[in-house]
């Protein structure tokens, strides 16, 4: 009876321990000689360049929607001139980092989970080990670093497009010049709005890369497990993004705003 | 003469279980240098597990696995990596890297095991090994563009390109038609004679066994029940052993 009650706890602790061991192995292999630069560039192309389209569209639409939704309320108070500042602070601080990270959790974490899961099932990871390569150094480290670099860059691109979207939406009803909108949007931004958001995006990248690789590496044999690895990667990465967001926002408010 | 009888793989009382299910129960085996040993047995008997224990991809629960006098379980990561440089492994499903071309698949172990940096040298070795297995026209193809037989040849080429002293074959002819299967078996024999490698082959394929084997061991219930040449086992008094050959 006691075993039945405690077995989920034991399993959870075992998984936590395995995660910690995997993370330690990533850290160790990051500083080992022979960083796989070619694989890193390839992963930057896969995670970054191939996600630009969806990032541009999402950022642009976020800017439009945010402006259209807030415009009537601000108009009632005669505060339309605050729209550019409100849009820029919202998208830079919170909306774009989180939405882009969630999109990347769906696109990139599932891709990594499925790719590594498939390699695991077809013994390609074993073949790499036998061929003198360290699978963590070759497959995991470049993927995680590519995510940590490309997700902040995608977020910055989305920020820019969101502000442009905000300008387009403002111009549908109000006449505001491009120069004035951008001046107002950027004049309210401070160091404390941008740096914590970039750091947050780097951590989102780490979480997305890590969960994708972890689930891919731990897929059991069989094609069904590949789908399960991709699915688990998306769910875990999305939850991790939300949890990291809460923690970073709290830390930022302690350190910066107090 | 001494070199010919040198034992390169020695397994003593090897035990391995998965989730409480005992797969290998006290395996004893020794393989001499230059020998071609075939392991026969039903599916799920632990033949592939034995090969993985030899390469250190799996660690034994009990017993000893020695390769070139090195106890696999006691080696650190770097020593195991160095030992693996002397071994090749042909995987059951070929295990070609899907995201790489045939050239990149062959260059991968050359860069990592032999540490060759010169692109011309890598290219020369890739072309040479592809000619040996009859796949010289596929160098720029992706693995997905190759047929089943071509994938096996390609996997053999990737194993041979670093000139290993021991090659472990995990069901090299599974899923192939009789003619292609015979071609692969003859190719394995040709490469074995050419490079004087020691081979351990796990298979169910009796025609393949007849072509390749110097010695055969038969596995049953997680241990070896018989050993001998093809002719000796074919005429064995044991019905279980004879059933493989009929």
JSON list of C-alpha atoms in Angstrom, two decimals, chain B residues 10-139:
[
{"chain": "B", "resi": 10, "resn": "UNK", "atom": "CA", "xyz": [36.31, -12.75, -23.84]},
{"chain": "B", "resi": 11, "resn": "UNK", "atom": "CA", "xyz": [32.95, -12.93, -22.08]},
{"chain": "B", "resi": 12, "resn": "UNK", "atom": "CA", "xyz": [32.55, -14.71, -18.74]},
{"chain": "B", "resi": 13, "resn": "UNK", "atom": "CA", "xyz": [29.28, -15.35, -16.87]},
{"chain": "B", "resi": 14, "resn": "UNK", "atom": "CA", "xyz": [27.61, -12.34, -18.48]},
{"chain": "B", "resi": 15, "resn": "UNK", "atom": "CA", "xyz": [24.19, -11.51, -17.05]},
{"chain": "B", "resi": 16, "resn": "UNK", "atom": "CA", "xyz": [21.85, -8.77, -18.16]},
{"chain": "B", "resi": 17, "resn": "UNK", "atom": "CA", "xyz": [18.23, -8.12, -17.29]},
{"chain": "B", "resi": 18, "resn": "UNK", "atom": "CA", "xyz": [15.67, -5.45, -18.21]},
{"chain": "B", "resi": 19, "resn": "UNK", "atom": "CA", "xyz": [12.93, -4.53, -15.72]},
{"chain": "B", "resi": 20, "resn": "UNK", "atom": "CA", "xyz": [13.47, -7.77, -13.81]},
{"chain": "B", "resi": 21, "resn": "UNK", "atom": "CA", "xyz": [13.38, -9.88, -16.98]},
{"chain": "B", "resi": 22, "resn": "UNK", "atom": "CA", "xyz": [16.63, -11.88, -17.23]},
{"chain": "B", "resi": 23, "resn": "UNK", "atom": "CA", "xyz": [17.78, -11.79, -20.86]},
{"chain": "B", "resi": 24, "resn": "UNK", "atom": "CA", "xyz": [21.34, -13.07, -20.58]},
{"chain": "B", "resi": 25, "resn": "UNK", "atom": "CA", "xyz": [21.97, -15.65, -17.89]},
{"chain": "B", "resi": 26, "resn": "UNK", "atom": "CA", "xyz": [25.64, -16.52, -17.64]},
{"chain": "B", "resi": 27, "resn": "UNK", "atom": "CA", "xyz": [27.05, -16.20, -21.14]},
{"chain": "B", "resi": 28, "resn": "UNK", "atom": "CA", "xyz": [30.58, -17.48, -21.74]},
{"chain": "B", "resi": 29, "resn": "UNK", "atom": "CA", "xyz": [32.25, -16.78, -25.04]},
{"chain": "B", "resi": 30, "resn": "UNK", "atom": "CA", "xyz": [35.68, -16.15, -26.49]},
{"chain": "B", "resi": 31, "resn": "UNK", "atom": "CA", "xyz": [36.48, -14.94, -29.97]},
{"chain": "B", "resi": 32, "resn": "UNK", "atom": "CA", "xyz": [39.90, -15.36, -31.55]},
{"chain": "B", "resi": 33, "resn": "UNK", "atom": "CA", "xyz": [41.60, -12.81, -33.74]},
{"chain": "B", "resi": 34, "resn": "UNK", "atom": "CA", "xyz": [40.55, -13.10, -37.39]},
{"chain": "B", "resi": 35, "resn": "UNK", "atom": "CA", "xyz": [37.71, -15.46, -36.53]},
{"chain": "B", "resi": 36, "resn": "UNK", "atom": "CA", "xyz": [34.21, -15.13, -37.95]},
{"chain": "B", "resi": 37, "resn": "UNK", "atom": "CA", "xyz": [31.74, -16.15, -35.27]},
{"chain": "B", "resi": 38, "resn": "UNK", "atom": "CA", "xyz": [28.00, -16.40, -35.90]},
{"chain": "B", "resi": 39, "resn": "UNK", "atom": "CA", "xyz": [25.51, -16.26, -33.01]},
{"chain": "B", "resi": 40, "resn": "UNK", "atom": "CA", "xyz": [22.28, -18.05, -33.87]},
{"chain": "B", "resi": 41, "resn": "UNK", "atom": "CA", "xyz": [19.16, -17.90, -31.77]},
{"chain": "B", "resi": 42, "resn": "UNK", "atom": "CA", "xyz": [15.47, -17.09, -31.70]},
{"chain": "B", "resi": 43, "resn": "UNK", "atom": "CA", "xyz": [14.20, -13.52, -31.54]},
{"chain": "B", "resi": 44, "resn": "UNK", "atom": "CA", "xyz": [14.40, -11.96, -28.08]},
{"chain": "B", "resi": 45, "resn": "UNK", "atom": "CA", "xyz": [17.13, -14.32, -26.85]},
{"chain": "B", "resi": 46, "resn": "UNK", "atom": "CA", "xyz": [19.51, -11.43, -26.20]},
{"chain": "B", "resi": 47, "resn": "UNK", "atom": "CA", "xyz": [21.84, -11.74, -29.19]},
{"chain": "B", "resi": 48, "resn": "UNK", "atom": "CA", "xyz": [21.83, -7.98, -29.89]},
{"chain": "B", "resi": 49, "resn": "UNK", "atom": "CA", "xyz": [22.18, -7.32, -26.14]},
{"chain": "B", "resi": 50, "resn": "UNK", "atom": "CA", "xyz": [25.38, -9.38, -26.20]},
{"chain": "B", "resi": 51, "resn": "UNK", "atom": "CA", "xyz": [26.77, -7.18, -28.99]},
{"chain": "B", "resi": 52, "resn": "UNK", "atom": "CA", "xyz": [25.80, -4.02, -27.13]},
{"chain": "B", "resi": 53, "resn": "UNK", "atom": "CA", "xyz": [27.55, -5.30, -24.01]},
{"chain": "B", "resi": 54, "resn": "UNK", "atom": "CA", "xyz": [30.70, -5.89, -26.10]},
{"chain": "B", "resi": 55, "resn": "UNK", "atom": "CA", "xyz": [30.69, -2.28, -27.34]},
{"chain": "B", "resi": 56, "resn": "UNK", "atom": "CA", "xyz": [29.78, -0.85, -23.92]},
{"chain": "B", "resi": 57, "resn": "UNK", "atom": "CA", "xyz": [26.48, 0.57, -25.14]},
{"chain": "B", "resi": 58, "resn": "UNK", "atom": "CA", "xyz": [24.96, -1.55, -22.35]},
{"chain": "B", "resi": 59, "resn": "UNK", "atom": "CA", "xyz": [26.72, -2.41, -19.13]},
{"chain": "B", "resi": 60, "resn": "UNK", "atom": "CA", "xyz": [26.41, -5.95, -17.72]},
{"chain": "B", "resi": 61, "resn": "UNK", "atom": "CA", "xyz": [24.57, -6.63, -14.45]},
{"chain": "B", "resi": 62, "resn": "UNK", "atom": "CA", "xyz": [27.13, -9.29, -13.59]},
{"chain": "B", "resi": 63, "resn": "UNK", "atom": "CA", "xyz": [30.07, -11.04, -15.22]},
{"chain": "B", "resi": 64, "resn": "UNK", "atom": "CA", "xyz": [32.94, -9.84, -17.30]},
{"chain": "B", "resi": 65, "resn": "UNK", "atom": "CA", "xyz": [33.29, -8.55, -20.88]},
{"chain": "B", "resi": 66, "resn": "UNK", "atom": "CA", "xyz": [36.86, -8.06, -22.04]},
{"chain": "B", "resi": 67, "resn": "UNK", "atom": "CA", "xyz": [37.84, -6.64, -25.41]},
{"chain": "B", "resi": 68, "resn": "UNK", "atom": "CA", "xyz": [41.57, -6.57, -26.21]},
{"chain": "B", "resi": 69, "resn": "UNK", "atom": "CA", "xyz": [42.09, -7.39, -22.49]},
{"chain": "B", "resi": 70, "resn": "UNK", "atom": "CA", "xyz": [40.16, -4.27, -21.41]},
{"chain": "B", "resi": 71, "resn": "UNK", "atom": "CA", "xyz": [37.31, -4.83, -18.95]},
{"chain": "B", "resi": 72, "resn": "UNK", "atom": "CA", "xyz": [34.49, -2.81, -20.57]},
{"chain": "B", "resi": 73, "resn": "UNK", "atom": "CA", "xyz": [32.65, -1.98, -17.34]},
{"chain": "B", "resi": 74, "resn": "UNK", "atom": "CA", "xyz": [35.80, -0.56, -15.74]},
{"chain": "B", "resi": 75, "resn": "UNK", "atom": "CA", "xyz": [36.78, 1.80, -18.58]},
{"chain": "B", "resi": 76, "resn": "UNK", "atom": "CA", "xyz": [36.31, 5.55, -18.24]},
{"chain": "B", "resi": 77, "resn": "UNK", "atom": "CA", "xyz": [34.60, 7.50, -21.03]},
{"chain": "B", "resi": 78, "resn": "UNK", "atom": "CA", "xyz": [37.83, 8.38, -22.86]},
{"chain": "B", "resi": 79, "resn": "UNK", "atom": "CA", "xyz": [39.27, 4.86, -22.68]},
{"chain": "B", "resi": 80, "resn": "UNK", "atom": "CA", "xyz": [35.98, 3.39, -23.89]},
{"chain": "B", "resi": 81, "resn": "UNK", "atom": "CA", "xyz": [35.97, 5.87, -26.77]},
{"chain": "B", "resi": 82, "resn": "UNK", "atom": "CA", "xyz": [39.53, 4.84, -27.69]},
{"chain": "B", "resi": 83, "resn": "UNK", "atom": "CA", "xyz": [38.61, 1.16, -27.53]},
{"chain": "B", "resi": 84, "resn": "UNK", "atom": "CA", "xyz": [35.55, 1.74, -29.71]},
{"chain": "B", "resi": 85, "resn": "UNK", "atom": "CA", "xyz": [37.87, 3.20, -32.34]},
{"chain": "B", "resi": 86, "resn": "UNK", "atom": "CA", "xyz": [39.12, -0.37, -32.88]},
{"chain": "B", "resi": 87, "resn": "UNK", "atom": "CA", "xyz": [35.58, -1.75, -33.22]},
{"chain": "B", "resi": 88, "resn": "UNK", "atom": "CA", "xyz": [32.89, -1.34, -35.85]},
{"chain": "B", "resi": 89, "resn": "UNK", "atom": "CA", "xyz": [29.18, -1.98, -35.40]},
{"chain": "B", "resi": 90, "resn": "UNK", "atom": "CA", "xyz": [26.73, -2.65, -38.19]},
{"chain": "B", "resi": 91, "resn": "UNK", "atom": "CA", "xyz": [23.28, -1.93, -36.78]},
{"chain": "B", "resi": 92, "resn": "UNK", "atom": "CA", "xyz": [20.18, -3.98, -37.55]},
{"chain": "B", "resi": 93, "resn": "UNK", "atom": "CA", "xyz": [18.34, -1.05, -39.15]},
{"chain": "B", "resi": 94, "resn": "UNK", "atom": "CA", "xyz": [21.58, 0.32, -40.69]},
{"chain": "B", "resi": 95, "resn": "UNK", "atom": "CA", "xyz": [21.30, 3.46, -38.44]},
{"chain": "B", "resi": 96, "resn": "UNK", "atom": "CA", "xyz": [22.42, 5.83, -41.20]},
{"chain": "B", "resi": 97, "resn": "UNK", "atom": "CA", "xyz": [22.24, 9.49, -40.19]},
{"chain": "B", "resi": 98, "resn": "UNK", "atom": "CA", "xyz": [19.09, 10.71, -41.94]},
{"chain": "B", "resi": 99, "resn": "UNK", "atom": "CA", "xyz": [20.10, 14.36, -42.01]},
{"chain": "B", "resi": 100, "resn": "UNK", "atom": "CA", "xyz": [23.47, 13.71, -43.67]},
{"chain": "B", "resi": 101, "resn": "UNK", "atom": "CA", "xyz": [24.43, 12.69, -47.20]},
{"chain": "B", "resi": 102, "resn": "UNK", "atom": "CA", "xyz": [26.29, 9.44, -47.88]},
{"chain": "B", "resi": 103, "resn": "UNK", "atom": "CA", "xyz": [29.56, 11.44, -47.99]},
{"chain": "B", "resi": 104, "resn": "UNK", "atom": "CA", "xyz": [28.84, 13.08, -44.61]},
{"chain": "B", "resi": 105, "resn": "UNK", "atom": "CA", "xyz": [27.85, 9.71, -43.11]},
{"chain": "B", "resi": 106, "resn": "UNK", "atom": "CA", "xyz": [31.25, 8.31, -44.12]},
{"chain": "B", "resi": 107, "resn": "UNK", "atom": "CA", "xyz": [33.18, 11.43, -43.11]},
{"chain": "B", "resi": 108, "resn": "UNK", "atom": "CA", "xyz": [31.60, 11.43, -39.63]},
{"chain": "B", "resi": 109, "resn": "UNK", "atom": "CA", "xyz": [33.66, 8.53, -38.16]},
{"chain": "B", "resi": 110, "resn": "UNK", "atom": "CA", "xyz": [36.74, 9.52, -40.18]},
{"chain": "B", "resi": 111, "resn": "UNK", "atom": "CA", "xyz": [36.79, 12.95, -38.53]},
{"chain": "B", "resi": 112, "resn": "UNK", "atom": "CA", "xyz": [36.06, 11.63, -35.06]},
{"chain": "B", "resi": 113, "resn": "UNK", "atom": "CA", "xyz": [37.79, 8.27, -34.84]},
{"chain": "B", "resi": 114, "resn": "UNK", "atom": "CA", "xyz": [40.79, 8.78, -37.13]},
{"chain": "B", "resi": 115, "resn": "UNK", "atom": "CA", "xyz": [40.81, 12.58, -36.52]},
{"chain": "B", "resi": 116, "resn": "UNK", "atom": "CA", "xyz": [41.41, 13.25, -40.24]},
{"chain": "B", "resi": 117, "resn": "UNK", "atom": "CA", "xyz": [41.06, 16.96, -41.02]},
{"chain": "B", "resi": 118, "resn": "UNK", "atom": "CA", "xyz": [42.26, 17.01, -44.64]},
{"chain": "B", "resi": 119, "resn": "UNK", "atom": "CA", "xyz": [39.20, 17.17, -46.90]},
{"chain": "B", "resi": 120, "resn": "UNK", "atom": "CA", "xyz": [41.02, 15.55, -49.83]},
{"chain": "B", "resi": 121, "resn": "UNK", "atom": "CA", "xyz": [42.06, 12.60, -47.67]},
{"chain": "B", "resi": 122, "resn": "UNK", "atom": "CA", "xyz": [38.48, 12.21, -46.39]},
{"chain": "B", "resi": 123, "resn": "UNK", "atom": "CA", "xyz": [37.12, 12.37, -49.93]},
{"chain": "B", "resi": 124, "resn": "UNK", "atom": "CA", "xyz": [39.66, 9.79, -51.14]},
{"chain": "B", "resi": 125, "resn": "UNK", "atom": "CA", "xyz": [38.76, 7.34, -48.38]},
{"chain": "B", "resi": 126, "resn": "UNK", "atom": "CA", "xyz": [35.01, 7.84, -48.91]},
{"chain": "B", "resi": 127, "resn": "UNK", "atom": "CA", "xyz": [35.27, 7.18, -52.65]},
{"chain": "B", "resi": 128, "resn": "UNK", "atom": "CA", "xyz": [37.49, 4.16, -52.07]},
{"chain": "B", "resi": 129, "resn": "UNK", "atom": "CA", "xyz": [35.18, 2.49, -49.55]},
{"chain": "B", "resi": 130, "resn": "UNK", "atom": "CA", "xyz": [32.12, 3.21, -51.69]},
{"chain": "B", "resi": 131, "resn": "UNK", "atom": "CA", "xyz": [33.83, 1.54, -54.65]},
{"chain": "B", "resi": 132, "resn": "UNK", "atom": "CA", "xyz": [34.54, -1.49, -52.48]},
{"chain": "B", "resi": 133, "resn": "UNK", "atom": "CA", "xyz": [30.85, -1.91, -51.63]},
{"chain": "B", "resi": 134, "resn": "UNK", "atom": "CA", "xyz": [29.69, -0.97, -55.15]},
{"chain": "B", "resi": 135, "resn": "UNK", "atom": "CA", "xyz": [28.00, 2.33, -54.28]},
{"chain": "B", "resi": 136, "resn": "UNK", "atom": "CA", "xyz": [30.31, 4.84, -55.96]},
{"chain": "B", "resi": 137, "resn": "UNK", "atom": "CA", "xyz": [27.43, 6.70, -57.64]},
{"chain": "B", "resi": 138, "resn": "UNK", "atom": "CA", "xyz": [25.57, 7.44, -54.42]},
{"chain": "B", "resi": 139, "resn": "UNK", "atom": "CA", "xyz": [28.06, 9.74, -52.67]}
]
